[in-house]
Amino acid sequence: MKTLHTPFKAFIFLVSLMLFFSCDDEDSNSAPQATISLRTDATLGSFLVDQEGRTLYVFSADANGNSGCAGGCLDRWPVFNTDELILGEGLDEDNFGTIQGNDGAQITFNGWPLYYFSPDGDGIVKDTGETLGEGVGNVWYVAKPYSLMIARQVVTPGEDAELFLVDGLGNSLYLFTVDDPGVSNCTGGCINAWPILSNPGELIIPSALDAADFSVISRTDGEGDQLVYQDSPLYYFAQDAKRGDTQGEGVNNVWFVIHPSI
């Protein structure tokens, strides 16, 4: 039986060594698993999930950027937090932040605190991939980059909390009772005080809202296209200093927040 020549054995050893280190390099250079990524559903579109594929949610009562979920609410809706924010494809770190909520640190998306859903109310998040929390009470929705959202908070001091429309960053929206159906009568200086909500292009809304209720009008004053809800052109109020503000409610008895039909 012939034996391998020493140079050939050395060559085999060198190749094996190269393959070993090549595999080791691939393992060490592999990207870490994302702690937040996008999952796409045929019904709900793309929304946020954690690294185990568990759905993340936002709460209408958090329009002002603070967590409105406390006490027993947290048993059913545990907060989401992670020590290392690693984002999946299609997500931008500029859209994420951290607040100190009612149960410690909590990650936010576009200023909305993020939560899990515990169906049994025991703080335990169960099945991966489920979206059982979607639409609960018309105030809980899967987390996604909404064009518009539904807020729930007190608008008029001394009265109960109300549901009303805000943009995806929690800024309040208004209607003008002087407008004709599908026509804006706010022009000139009025627009300085009440800037329009421009056409967002792709309309991403909570499941409680009906896309058929929205349309777009083309303004003739150079302000561009304006989004309309149920024939009412949508506006901001310039004196609302921060998300969740509703200073425009009832101004001159013609400007009001918009209560969605849900």
PDB file of N, CA and C in Angstrom, residues 1-35:
ATOM      1  N   MET A   1       0.852  -1.204   0.000  1.00  0.00           N
ATOM      2  CA  MET A   1       0.000   0.000   0.000  1.00  0.00           C
ATOM      3  C   MET A   1       0.874   1.235   0.000  1.00  0.00           C
ATOM      4  N   LYS A   2       0.565   2.165  -0.878  1.00  0.00           N
ATOM      5  CA  LYS A   2       1.367   3.369  -0.991  1.00  0.00           C
ATOM      6  C   LYS A   2       0.952   4.372   0.070  1.00  0.00           C
ATOM      7  N   THR A   3       1.890   5.119   0.539  1.00  0.00           N
ATOM      8  CA  THR A   3       1.613   6.186   1.508  1.00  0.00           C
ATOM      9  C   THR A   3       1.661   7.525   0.799  1.00  0.00           C
ATOM     10  N   LEU A   4       0.935   8.495   1.375  1.00  0.00           N
ATOM     11  CA  LEU A   4       0.919   9.829   0.789  1.00  0.00           C
ATOM     12  C   LEU A   4       2.258  10.495   0.994  1.00  0.00           C
ATOM     13  N   HIS A   5       2.686  11.207  -0.019  1.00  0.00           N
ATOM     14  CA  HIS A   5       3.922  11.962   0.105  1.00  0.00           C
ATOM     15  C   HIS A   5       3.720  13.108   1.083  1.00  0.00           C
ATOM     16  N   THR A   6       4.744  13.480   1.772  1.00  0.00           N
ATOM     17  CA  THR A   6       4.671  14.538   2.791  1.00  0.00           C
ATOM     18  C   THR A   6       4.143  15.855   2.240  1.00  0.00           C
ATOM     19  N   PRO A   7       4.587  16.331   1.057  1.00  0.00           N
ATOM     20  CA  PRO A   7       4.050  17.602   0.529  1.00  0.00           C
ATOM     21  C   PRO A   7       2.536  17.546   0.314  1.00  0.00           C
ATOM     22  N   PHE A   8       2.052  16.376  -0.153  1.00  0.00           N
ATOM     23  CA  PHE A   8       0.615  16.269  -0.390  1.00  0.00           C
ATOM     24  C   PHE A   8      -0.160  16.291   0.919  1.00  0.00           C
ATOM     25  N   LYS A   9       0.377  15.605   1.948  1.00  0.00           N
ATOM     26  CA  LYS A   9      -0.281  15.613   3.252  1.00  0.00           C
ATOM     27  C   LYS A   9      -0.302  17.022   3.822  1.00  0.00           C
ATOM     28  N   ALA A  10       0.753  17.755   3.590  1.00  0.00           N
ATOM     29  CA  ALA A  10       0.802  19.142   4.076  1.00  0.00           C
ATOM     30  C   ALA A  10      -0.242  19.998   3.372  1.00  0.00           C
ATOM     31  N   PHE A  11      -0.435  19.723   2.081  1.00  0.00           N
ATOM     32  CA  PHE A  11      -1.437  20.471   1.317  1.00  0.00           C
ATOM     33  C   PHE A  11      -2.841  20.198   1.862  1.00  0.00           C
ATOM     34  N   ILE A  12      -3.139  18.904   2.127  1.00  0.00           N
ATOM     35  CA  ILE A  12      -4.448  18.534   2.678  1.00  0.00           C
ATOM     36  C   ILE A  12      -4.664  19.216   4.020  1.00  0.00           C
ATOM     37  N   PHE A  13      -3.648  19.238   4.847  1.00  0.00           N
ATOM     38  CA  PHE A  13      -3.751  19.875   6.168  1.00  0.00           C
ATOM     39  C   PHE A  13      -4.030  21.374   6.032  1.00  0.00           C
ATOM     40  N   LEU A  14      -3.352  22.021   5.086  1.00  0.00           N
ATOM     41  CA  LEU A  14      -3.517  23.460   4.886  1.00  0.00           C
ATOM     42  C   LEU A  14      -4.934  23.790   4.413  1.00  0.00           C
ATOM     43  N   VAL A  15      -5.457  22.995   3.475  1.00  0.00           N
ATOM     44  CA  VAL A  15      -6.816  23.213   2.986  1.00  0.00           C
ATOM     45  C   VAL A  15      -7.821  23.042   4.112  1.00  0.00           C
ATOM     46  N   SER A  16      -7.639  21.999   4.935  1.00  0.00           N
ATOM     47  CA  SER A  16      -8.556  21.759   6.056  1.00  0.00           C
ATOM     48  C   SER A  16      -8.530  22.919   7.032  1.00  0.00           C
ATOM     49  N   LEU A  17      -7.329  23.437   7.281  1.00  0.00           N
ATOM     50  CA  LEU A  17      -7.181  24.558   8.205  1.00  0.00           C
ATOM     51  C   LEU A  17      -7.892  25.795   7.676  1.00  0.00           C
ATOM     52  N   MET A  18      -7.768  26.047   6.376  1.00  0.00           N
ATOM     53  CA  MET A  18      -8.418  27.207   5.766  1.00  0.00           C
ATOM     54  C   MET A  18      -9.936  27.089   5.853  1.00  0.00           C
ATOM     55  N   LEU A  19     -10.455  25.881   5.605  1.00  0.00           N
ATOM     56  CA  LEU A  19     -11.899  25.678   5.685  1.00  0.00           C
ATOM     57  C   LEU A  19     -12.407  25.886   7.100  1.00  0.00           C
ATOM     58  N   PHE A  20     -11.618  25.431   8.084  1.00  0.00           N
ATOM     59  CA  PHE A  20     -12.018  25.581   9.486  1.00  0.00           C
ATOM     60  C   PHE A  20     -12.139  27.049   9.862  1.00  0.00           C
ATOM     61  N   PHE A  21     -11.127  27.828   9.530  1.00  0.00           N
ATOM     62  CA  PHE A  21     -11.155  29.244   9.893  1.00  0.00           C
ATOM     63  C   PHE A  21     -12.182  30.015   9.078  1.00  0.00           C
ATOM     64  N   SER A  22     -12.429  29.562   7.827  1.00  0.00           N
ATOM     65  CA  SER A  22     -13.446  30.216   7.014  1.00  0.00           C
ATOM     66  C   SER A  22     -14.818  30.060   7.655  1.00  0.00           C
ATOM     67  N   CYS A  23     -15.126  28.852   8.124  1.00  0.00           N
ATOM     68  CA  CYS A  23     -16.412  28.622   8.789  1.00  0.00           C
ATOM     69  C   CYS A  23     -16.500  29.403  10.080  1.00  0.00           C
ATOM     70  N   ASP A  24     -15.360  29.462  10.804  1.00  0.00           N
ATOM     71  CA  ASP A  24     -15.343  30.196  12.070  1.00  0.00           C
ATOM     72  C   ASP A  24     -15.599  31.676  11.837  1.00  0.00           C
ATOM     73  N   ASP A  25     -15.014  32.234  10.745  1.00  0.00           N
ATOM     74  CA  ASP A  25     -15.212  33.649  10.423  1.00  0.00           C
ATOM     75  C   ASP A  25     -16.666  33.915  10.072  1.00  0.00           C
ATOM     76  N   GLU A  26     -17.283  32.980   9.317  1.00  0.00           N
ATOM     77  CA  GLU A  26     -18.674  33.170   8.940  1.00  0.00           C
ATOM     78  C   GLU A  26     -19.574  33.209  10.160  1.00  0.00           C
ATOM     79  N   ASP A  27     -19.270  32.334  11.146  1.00  0.00           N
ATOM     80  CA  ASP A  27     -20.079  32.312  12.359  1.00  0.00           C
ATOM     81  C   ASP A  27     -19.929  33.595  13.144  1.00  0.00           C
ATOM     82  N   SER A  28     -18.672  34.097  13.243  1.00  0.00           N
ATOM     83  CA  SER A  28     -18.422  35.286  14.058  1.00  0.00           C
ATOM     84  C   SER A  28     -18.930  36.550  13.383  1.00  0.00           C
ATOM     85  N   ASN A  29     -19.034  36.534  12.036  1.00  0.00           N
ATOM     86  CA  ASN A  29     -19.461  37.726  11.316  1.00  0.00           C
ATOM     87  C   ASN A  29     -20.958  37.724  10.997  1.00  0.00           C
ATOM     88  N   SER A  30     -21.658  36.648  11.359  1.00  0.00           N
ATOM     89  CA  SER A  30     -23.082  36.601  11.057  1.00  0.00           C
ATOM     90  C   SER A  30     -23.816  37.671  11.845  1.00  0.00           C
ATOM     91  N   ALA A  31     -24.830  38.273  11.210  1.00  0.00           N
ATOM     92  CA  ALA A  31     -25.566  39.368  11.837  1.00  0.00           C
ATOM     93  C   ALA A  31     -26.361  38.852  13.033  1.00  0.00           C
ATOM     94  N   PRO A  32     -26.369  39.611  14.135  1.00  0.00           N
ATOM     95  CA  PRO A  32     -27.169  39.208  15.298  1.00  0.00           C
ATOM     96  C   PRO A  32     -28.653  39.262  14.964  1.00  0.00           C
ATOM     97  N   GLN A  33     -29.440  38.466  15.652  1.00  0.00           N
ATOM     98  CA  GLN A  33     -30.874  38.420  15.397  1.00  0.00           C
ATOM     99  C   GLN A  33     -31.530  39.722  15.811  1.00  0.00           C
ATOM    100  N   ALA A  34     -32.418  40.230  14.954  1.00  0.00           N
ATOM    101  CA  ALA A  34     -33.113  41.484  15.240  1.00  0.00           C
ATOM    102  C   ALA A  34     -34.018  41.317  16.453  1.00  0.00           C
ATOM    103  N   THR A  35     -34.010  42.325  17.333  1.00  0.00           N
ATOM    104  CA  THR A  35     -34.918  42.307  18.480  1.00  0.00           C
ATOM    105  C   THR A  35     -36.272  42.905  18.121  1.00  0.00           C
TER     106      THR A  35
END
